[in-house]
Coordinates of C-alpha atoms and ligand atoms in Angstrom, one line a residue:
X814 CA -20.5 -20.4 1.2
X815 CA -17.2 -22.2 0.5
X816 CA -13.9 -21.4 -1.1
X817 CA -15.1 -22.8 -4.4
X818 CA -17.9 -20.2 -4.4
X819 CA -15.3 -17.4 -4.4
X820 CA -14.8 -16.0 -7.9
X821 CA -13.7 -12.5 -7.1
X822 CA -12.5 -10.0 -4.5
X823 CA -16.0 -9.4 -3.2
X824 CA -16.7 -13.2 -2.7
X825 CA -13.4 -13.6 -0.7
X826 CA -14.4 -10.5 1.4
X827 CA -17.8 -12.0 2.1
X828 CA -16.3 -15.3 3.2
X829 CA -13.7 -13.6 5.3
X830 CA -16.4 -11.6 7.0
X831 CA -18.2 -14.9 7.9
X832 CA -15.1 -16.5 9.3
X833 CA -13.5 -13.6 11.2
X834 CA -14.5 -12.0 14.5
X835 CA -15.9 -8.5 13.6
X836 CA -13.0 -6.5 15.1
X837 CA -10.4 -8.4 13.0
X838 CA -12.5 -8.2 9.8
X839 CA -12.8 -4.4 10.4
X840 CA -9.1 -4.1 11.0
X841 CA -8.5 -5.4 7.5
X842 CA -11.5 -3.8 5.8
X843 CA -11.3 -0.4 7.5
X844 CA -9.3 2.7 6.7
X845 CA -8.7 6.2 8.0
X846 CA -11.2 8.9 9.0
X847 CA -14.2 8.8 6.6
X848 CA -12.5 6.1 4.4
X849 CA -12.9 8.4 1.3
X850 CA -9.4 7.6 0.0
X851 CA -9.9 3.9 0.5
X852 CA -13.0 4.0 -1.6
X853 CA -11.4 6.2 -4.2
X854 CA -8.5 3.9 -4.7
X855 CA -10.7 1.4 -6.5
X856 CA -13.1 3.9 -8.0
X857 CA -10.3 5.7 -9.8
X858 CA -9.8 2.7 -12.1
X859 CA -13.4 3.3 -13.4
X860 CA -12.4 6.7 -14.7
X861 CA -10.3 5.0 -17.3
X862 CA -11.4 2.8 -20.2
X863 CA -9.4 0.2 -22.0
X864 CA -9.1 0.4 -25.8
X865 CA -8.3 -3.1 -27.2
X866 CA -6.5 -4.1 -30.3
X867 CA -7.6 -7.2 -32.2
X868 CA -6.2 -9.9 -34.6
X869 CA -2.7 -9.8 -33.1
X870 CA -1.9 -13.5 -32.6
X871 CA -2.2 -13.8 -28.9
X872 CA -2.2 -17.6 -28.5
X873 CA 0.8 -17.3 -26.2
X874 CA 0.9 -14.6 -23.5
X875 CA 3.9 -13.7 -21.4
X876 CA 2.9 -12.0 -18.1
X877 CA 6.4 -11.8 -16.6
X878 CA 8.0 -8.6 -15.5
X879 CA 11.4 -7.6 -14.0
X880 CA 11.2 -5.1 -11.2
X881 CA 14.1 -4.0 -9.0
X882 CA 16.2 -6.8 -10.6
X883 CA 13.7 -9.4 -9.5
X884 CA 12.0 -11.5 -12.2
X885 CA 8.4 -12.1 -11.5
X886 CA 6.1 -14.6 -13.4
X887 CA 3.2 -12.2 -12.7
X888 CA 3.0 -8.4 -12.7
X889 CA 1.4 -8.4 -9.2
X890 CA 3.1 -9.1 -5.9
X891 CA 1.8 -9.5 -2.3
X892 CA 2.4 -6.2 -0.5
X893 CA 3.6 -6.5 3.1
X894 CA 0.8 -6.5 5.7
X895 CA 0.9 -6.8 9.5
X896 CA -0.5 -9.4 11.8
X897 CA -1.4 -12.2 9.3
X898 CA -1.5 -14.8 12.0
X899 CA -4.7 -13.2 13.3
X900 CA -6.4 -13.6 10.0
X901 CA -5.6 -17.3 9.6
X902 CA -3.5 -19.6 11.7
X903 CA -1.1 -20.2 8.8
X904 CA -0.5 -16.4 8.5
X905 CA 2.6 -15.4 6.5
X906 CA 3.5 -19.0 5.8
X907 CA 0.4 -19.3 3.6
X908 CA 1.0 -16.1 1.7
X909 CA 4.7 -16.9 1.1
X910 CA 3.9 -20.4 -0.1
X911 CA 1.2 -19.2 -2.5
X912 CA 3.5 -16.4 -3.8
X913 CA 6.3 -18.9 -4.4
X914 CA 3.9 -21.2 -6.2
X915 CA 2.9 -18.4 -8.6
X916 CA 6.5 -17.2 -9.0
X917 CA 6.0 -13.8 -7.5
X918 CA 7.3 -11.6 -4.8
X919 CA 5.9 -11.2 -1.2
X920 CA 6.6 -8.7 1.5
X921 CA 7.2 -9.5 5.2
X922 CA 6.1 -6.7 7.4
X923 CA 8.0 -5.4 10.4
X924 CA 4.8 -6.3 12.2
X925 CA 4.8 -9.8 10.6
X926 CA 4.0 -12.8 12.7
X927 CA 6.5 -15.3 11.2
X928 CA 10.2 -14.6 11.1
X929 CA 11.8 -13.4 7.9
X930 CA 14.4 -16.1 8.3
X931 CA 11.8 -18.9 8.4
X932 CA 10.1 -17.6 5.3
X933 CA 13.4 -17.2 3.5
X934 CA 14.4 -20.8 4.3
X935 CA 11.1 -22.1 3.1
X936 CA 10.9 -20.4 -0.3
X937 CA 13.3 -19.1 -3.0
X938 CA 10.8 -16.6 -4.5
X939 CA 11.8 -12.9 -4.2
X940 CA 11.3 -11.7 -0.6
X941 CA 10.8 -8.1 0.5
X942 CA 11.4 -6.8 4.0
X943 CA 9.2 -3.9 4.9
X944 CA 10.9 -1.7 7.4
X945 CA 9.8 1.1 9.7
X946 CA 12.5 3.7 10.8
X947 CA 13.1 3.7 14.5
X948 CA 14.4 6.5 16.7
X949 CA 17.1 4.1 17.8
X950 CA 19.6 4.2 14.9
X951 CA 21.4 1.2 16.4
X952 CA 18.2 -0.8 16.2
X953 CA 17.7 0.2 12.6
X954 CA 21.2 -1.0 11.7
X955 CA 20.7 -4.3 13.6
X956 CA 17.4 -5.0 11.9
X957 CA 18.9 -4.3 8.4
X958 CA 21.9 -6.5 9.2
X959 CA 19.5 -9.3 10.2
X960 CA 17.6 -9.0 7.0
X961 CA 20.9 -9.0 5.0
X962 CA 22.0 -12.2 6.9
X963 CA 18.7 -13.8 6.2
X964 CA 19.1 -13.3 2.5
X965 CA 16.2 -10.8 1.9
X966 CA 16.2 -9.6 -1.7
X967 CA 14.6 -6.2 -1.5
X968 CA 14.4 -3.6 1.3
X969 CA 11.2 -1.6 1.4
X970 CA 11.0 1.4 3.7
X971 CA 7.5 2.6 4.4
X972 CA 7.4 6.4 4.5
X973 CA 3.7 7.1 4.8
X974 CA 3.3 5.9 8.4
X975 CA 5.4 8.3 10.4
X976 CA 2.4 8.3 12.8
X977 CA -0.5 5.9 13.0
X978 CA -3.7 6.7 10.9
X979 CA -7.0 7.4 12.5
X980 CA -8.8 4.1 12.1
X981 CA -12.2 4.7 13.8
X982 CA -13.5 1.2 13.3
X983 CA -10.7 0.0 15.5
X984 CA -11.5 2.6 18.1
X985 CA -15.0 1.4 18.2
X986 CA -14.2 -2.3 18.6
X987 CA -11.1 -1.8 20.7
X988 CA -8.9 -3.6 18.2
X989 CA -5.3 -3.2 19.2
X990 CA -2.3 -5.5 20.0
X991 CA -2.5 -6.5 22.8
X992 CA -6.3 -6.7 22.6
X993 CA -8.2 -4.1 24.5
X994 CA -11.7 -5.1 23.3
X995 CA -14.8 -3.1 24.1
X996 CA -17.7 -5.3 25.4
X997 CA -19.2 -5.1 21.9
X998 CA -15.9 -6.2 20.4
X999 CA -15.7 -9.1 22.9
X1000 CA -19.2 -10.3 21.9
X1001 CA -18.0 -10.4 18.2
X1002 CA -15.2 -12.9 19.3
X1003 CA -17.7 -15.0 21.3
X1004 CA -19.9 -15.6 18.2
X1005 CA -17.0 -16.9 16.1
X1006 CA -15.8 -19.8 18.2
X1007 CA -14.2 -21.6 15.3
X1008 CA -11.7 -18.8 14.8
X1009 CA -11.0 -18.9 18.5
X1010 CA -10.4 -22.6 18.5
X1011 CA -8.0 -22.4 15.5
X1012 CA -6.2 -19.5 17.1
X1013 CA -5.7 -21.3 20.4
X1014 CA -4.7 -24.7 18.9
X1015 CA -2.0 -23.5 16.5
X1016 CA 1.4 -21.8 17.0
X1017 CA 1.3 -18.9 19.3
X1018 CA 1.0 -15.2 18.2
X1019 CA 4.5 -13.6 17.9
X1020 CA 6.0 -10.6 16.3
X1021 CA 9.4 -12.1 15.6
X1022 CA 10.8 -9.1 13.6
X1023 CA 10.4 -7.0 16.7
X1024 CA 10.4 -9.1 19.8
X1025 CA 14.1 -9.6 19.9
X1026 CA 14.5 -5.9 20.2
X1027 CA 11.3 -4.6 21.8
X1028 CA 9.3 -6.0 24.7
X1029 CA 5.7 -6.3 23.4
X1030 CA 4.8 -9.2 25.7
X1031 CA 2.3 -8.9 28.5
X1032 CA 1.1 -5.5 27.3
X1033 CA 4.5 -3.9 27.9
X1034 CA 4.1 -2.0 24.6
X1035 CA 1.1 -1.8 22.3
X1036 CA 1.4 -1.4 18.5
X1037 CA -0.1 2.0 18.9
X1038 CA 2.6 3.0 21.3
X1039 CA 5.2 1.3 19.0
X1040 CA 4.2 3.8 16.3
X1041 CA 4.2 6.9 18.6
X1042 CA 7.1 6.1 20.9
X1043 CA 9.6 4.0 18.8
X1044 CA 9.2 5.3 15.3
X1045 CA 11.1 8.4 14.3
X1046 CA 8.9 11.3 13.0
X1047 CA 12.0 13.4 12.6
X1048 CA 13.3 11.0 9.8
X1049 CA 14.7 12.9 6.8
X1050 CA 16.1 12.2 3.4
X1051 CA 19.6 12.2 4.8
X1052 CA 18.7 9.4 7.3
X1053 CA 17.2 7.3 4.4
X1054 CA 20.3 8.0 2.2
X1055 CA 22.4 6.4 5.0
X1056 CA 20.1 3.4 5.0
X1057 CA 20.3 3.0 1.3
X1058 CA 24.1 3.1 1.4
X1059 CA 24.2 0.6 4.3
X1060 CA 21.8 -1.8 2.6
X1061 CA 23.8 -1.7 -0.7
X1062 CA 21.2 -3.6 -2.7
X1063 CA 17.7 -3.2 -4.1
X1064 CA 16.0 -0.5 -1.9
X1065 CA 12.5 1.1 -2.5
X1066 CA 10.3 3.6 -0.7
X1067 CA 6.7 2.7 -0.2
X1068 CA 4.3 5.6 0.1
X1069 CA 5.7 8.1 -2.4
X1070 CA 3.0 10.3 -4.1
X1071 CA 4.8 13.6 -5.0
X1072 CA 7.0 14.0 -8.1
X1073 CA 9.6 15.9 -6.1
X1074 CA 9.8 13.0 -3.6
X1075 CA 10.1 10.5 -6.5
X1076 CA 13.1 12.6 -7.8
X1077 CA 14.7 12.7 -4.3
X1078 CA 14.4 8.9 -4.1
X1079 CA 16.6 8.7 -7.2
X1080 CA 19.1 11.2 -5.8
X1081 CA 19.6 9.0 -2.7
X1082 CA 20.2 5.9 -4.7
X1083 CA 16.8 4.0 -4.5
X1084 CA 15.9 1.5 -7.2
X1085 CA 12.2 1.7 -6.8
X1086 CA 9.2 3.7 -5.5
X1087 CA 5.8 2.5 -4.7
X1088 CA 2.9 5.0 -5.1
X1089 CA 0.7 4.1 -2.2
X1090 CA -1.6 5.6 0.4
X1091 CA -1.3 2.5 2.5
X1092 CA -4.7 1.3 1.3
X1093 CA -6.4 4.5 2.5
X1094 CA -5.3 3.7 6.1
X1095 CA -3.2 6.7 6.8
X1096 CA -4.0 10.2 5.3
X1097 CA -7.7 10.3 4.3
X1098 CA -8.3 12.7 1.5
X1099 CA -5.0 11.8 -0.2
X1100 CA -5.0 11.2 -3.9
X1101 CA -5.3 7.6 -5.2
X1102 CA -2.1 6.1 -6.6
X1103 CA -3.7 5.3 -9.9
X1104 CA -4.8 8.9 -10.4
X1105 CA -1.2 10.1 -9.6
X1106 CA 0.6 7.4 -11.6
X1107 CA 1.0 9.2 -15.0
X1108 CA 2.5 12.3 -13.4
X1109 CA 5.1 10.2 -11.5
X1110 CA 5.9 7.9 -14.4
X1111 CA 6.5 11.0 -16.6
X1112 CA 8.8 12.5 -14.0
X1113 CA 11.0 9.5 -13.1
X1114 CA 10.2 6.2 -14.8
X1115 CA 13.2 6.4 -17.1
X1116 CA 15.5 6.3 -14.0
X1117 CA 13.7 4.3 -11.3
X1118 CA 11.2 1.4 -11.2
X1119 CA 7.7 2.8 -10.4
X1120 CA 5.2 0.5 -8.8
X1121 CA 1.8 1.2 -7.2
X1122 CA -0.7 -0.4 -4.8
X1123 CA -4.2 0.5 -3.6
X1124 CA -7.6 -0.7 -4.5
X1125 CA -6.6 -3.3 -7.0
X1126 CA -9.3 -6.0 -7.3
X1127 CA -9.2 -7.0 -10.9
X1128 CA -6.9 -8.0 -13.7
X1129 CA -8.1 -5.0 -15.7
X1130 CA -7.0 -2.7 -12.8
X1131 CA -3.5 -4.2 -13.1
X1132 CA -3.5 -3.8 -16.9
X1133 CA -4.5 -0.1 -16.6
X1134 CA -1.7 0.6 -14.2
X1135 CA 0.8 -1.2 -16.3
X1136 CA -0.4 0.7 -19.4
X1137 CA 0.3 3.9 -17.6
X1138 CA 3.8 2.8 -16.9
X1139 CA 3.9 1.0 -13.6
X1140 CA 6.4 -1.9 -13.6
X1141 CA 4.4 -4.0 -11.2
X1142 CA 1.4 -3.7 -9.0
X1143 CA 1.0 -4.6 -5.3
X1144 CA -2.1 -6.1 -3.7
X1145 CA -3.1 -6.0 0.0
X1146 CA -6.7 -6.8 0.9
X1147 CA -7.1 -8.9 -2.3
X1148 CA -5.0 -11.7 -0.8
X1149 CA -5.7 -10.9 2.9
X1150 CA -9.4 -11.6 2.6
X1151 CA -8.6 -14.9 0.7
X1152 CA -6.1 -15.8 3.5
X1153 CA -8.8 -15.2 6.1
X1154 CA -11.3 -17.1 4.1
X1155 CA -9.2 -20.3 3.6
X1156 CA -5.5 -20.0 4.5
X1157 CA -3.0 -21.0 1.8
X1158 CA -5.7 -22.6 -0.4
X1159 CA -7.5 -19.2 -0.3
X1160 CA -4.5 -17.2 -1.3
X1161 CA -3.7 -19.7 -4.1
X1162 CA -7.2 -19.4 -5.4
X1163 CA -7.1 -15.6 -5.3
X1164 CA -3.7 -15.5 -7.1
X1165 CA -4.9 -18.1 -9.6
X1166 CA -8.0 -16.1 -10.4
X1167 CA -5.9 -13.0 -10.8
X1168 CA -3.5 -14.7 -13.1
X1169 CA -6.3 -16.1 -15.2
X1170 CA -7.9 -12.6 -15.4
X1171 CA -4.6 -10.9 -16.4
X1172 CA -4.0 -13.6 -19.1
X1173 CA -7.5 -13.4 -20.5
X1174 CA -7.5 -9.6 -20.4
X1175 CA -4.2 -9.4 -22.2
X1176 CA -5.5 -11.7 -24.9
X1177 CA -8.6 -9.5 -25.2
X1178 CA -6.4 -6.4 -25.4
X1179 CA -4.3 -8.0 -28.2
X1180 CA -1.1 -8.0 -26.1
X1181 CA 1.4 -10.9 -26.0
X1182 CA 3.7 -9.3 -23.4
X1183 CA 3.4 -6.6 -20.8
X1184 CA 5.7 -4.4 -22.8
X1185 CA 3.0 -4.1 -25.5
X1186 CA 0.7 -2.3 -23.1
X1187 CA 0.8 1.5 -23.4
X1188 CA -1.1 4.7 -23.0
X1189 CA -2.5 4.2 -26.5
X1190 CA -4.7 1.5 -24.9
X1191 CA -6.3 4.0 -22.5
X1192 CA -8.8 6.7 -22.5
X1193 CA -9.9 8.8 -19.5
X1194 CA -13.5 9.9 -19.1
Ligands
LIG136 C1 -4.6 -5.2 7.3 C2 -3.5 -4.4 6.6 C3 -2.2 -4.4 7.2 C4 -1.2 -3.7 6.6 N1 0.0 -3.6 7.2 C5 1.1 -3.0 6.6 C6 2.4 -3.0 7.1 O1 2.6 -3.6 8.2 N2 3.3 -2.3 6.5 C7 3.1 -1.6 5.3 O2 4.0 -1.0 4.8 N3 1.9 -1.6 4.7 C8 0.9 -2.3 5.3 N4 -0.4 -2.3 4.7 C9 -0.6 -1.6 3.4 C10 -0.4 -2.6 2.3 O3 1.0 -3.0 2.2 C11 -0.8 -1.9 0.9 O4 -0.2 -0.7 0.8 C12 -2.3 -1.7 0.9 O5 -3.0 -2.8 1.5 C13 -2.8 -1.6 -0.6 O6 -4.1 -1.4 -0.7 P1 -5.2 -2.6 -0.9 O7 -5.4 -3.3 0.4 O8 -6.4 -1.8 -1.4 O9 -4.7 -3.5 -2.0 C14 -1.4 -3.0 5.4 C15 -2.7 -3.1 4.8 C16 -3.7 -3.8 5.4 C17 -5.1 -3.9 4.7

């Protein structure tokens, strides 16, 4: 199986599974507890049917959107994800380059493996910095200042990860940073020597957003301990209000699900919220963002940009979310499996397929622009 054989999410996932050592594949593919929420994220799109209009002159289709002041050529963006260097040696460089080529936004995780400065210098496309809130307020201020100095466009504070989710696949394989593989996990690395060769012959693994501030080298601190020891579970709305003031630019909260929280986000001056359950990786049993979208849009979308991510695998999923009132839609595993399958060429192919699907589906729906999508186009079973 080659990249050219990949025509959809499932093909990229299959190729990624062939190329990656099992523990790394499971880190991407897995989710919390029984992975119920993870499965529901995609399944919830199937409760909803599209009702097309016809004969509307759709030779030209405009897929662009503006979200948090950023103009995107596509209504999807690459949501921030950790540790991309492990999935392919090009890591974040590949994702940023592909996002720039398609004129869309990409996120750099606090746990990213390429520095936000390097990515900013390389590409002019809108860049998000995904932030976790630390107990050390001085550290938070220093990291925000660094992002400001680098020219980051949007600050995205993840609020659904106040503690790490229970990812049982990782417990079984021993996946952690630094690696603490079980014998079974080690065997999985041994049978994927090509991944090992690539890993060892390219730039070394780093966490440049953090390693200036936190000693994660030589096993001094694991990512698990980073979450439990360094992040601040006592964070409140007042703390975030201070951050929003300090940032003084586009600021969004990732992981909002309740209407009351969406309203609080407006009160403290945020420009955007992302309905998300972290791809089902945090609170299993939580509602899917698509199921919750209409309620949130009705409560706040006239005052704040509402986005969503979780389970998006198809252009029709994107159109359903936009029809309900989302301004843009984030993808995670959709581009990560493509990255693991073939680096930058993989992510470009995945984004290209998604762009072609959205364009084709808009024509089939009878829409020339995203603004023409509405709830009139949807029926729920
Ligand atoms: C391997 C992996 C790592 C992730 N790392 C982060 C992260 O560092 N910060 C964050 O806010 N979200 C992170 N996420 C969540 C994504 O940003 C996004 O919310 C989620 O992947 C969307 O679901 P999907 O994968 O079904 O598209 C991660 C997701 C995955 C799959």
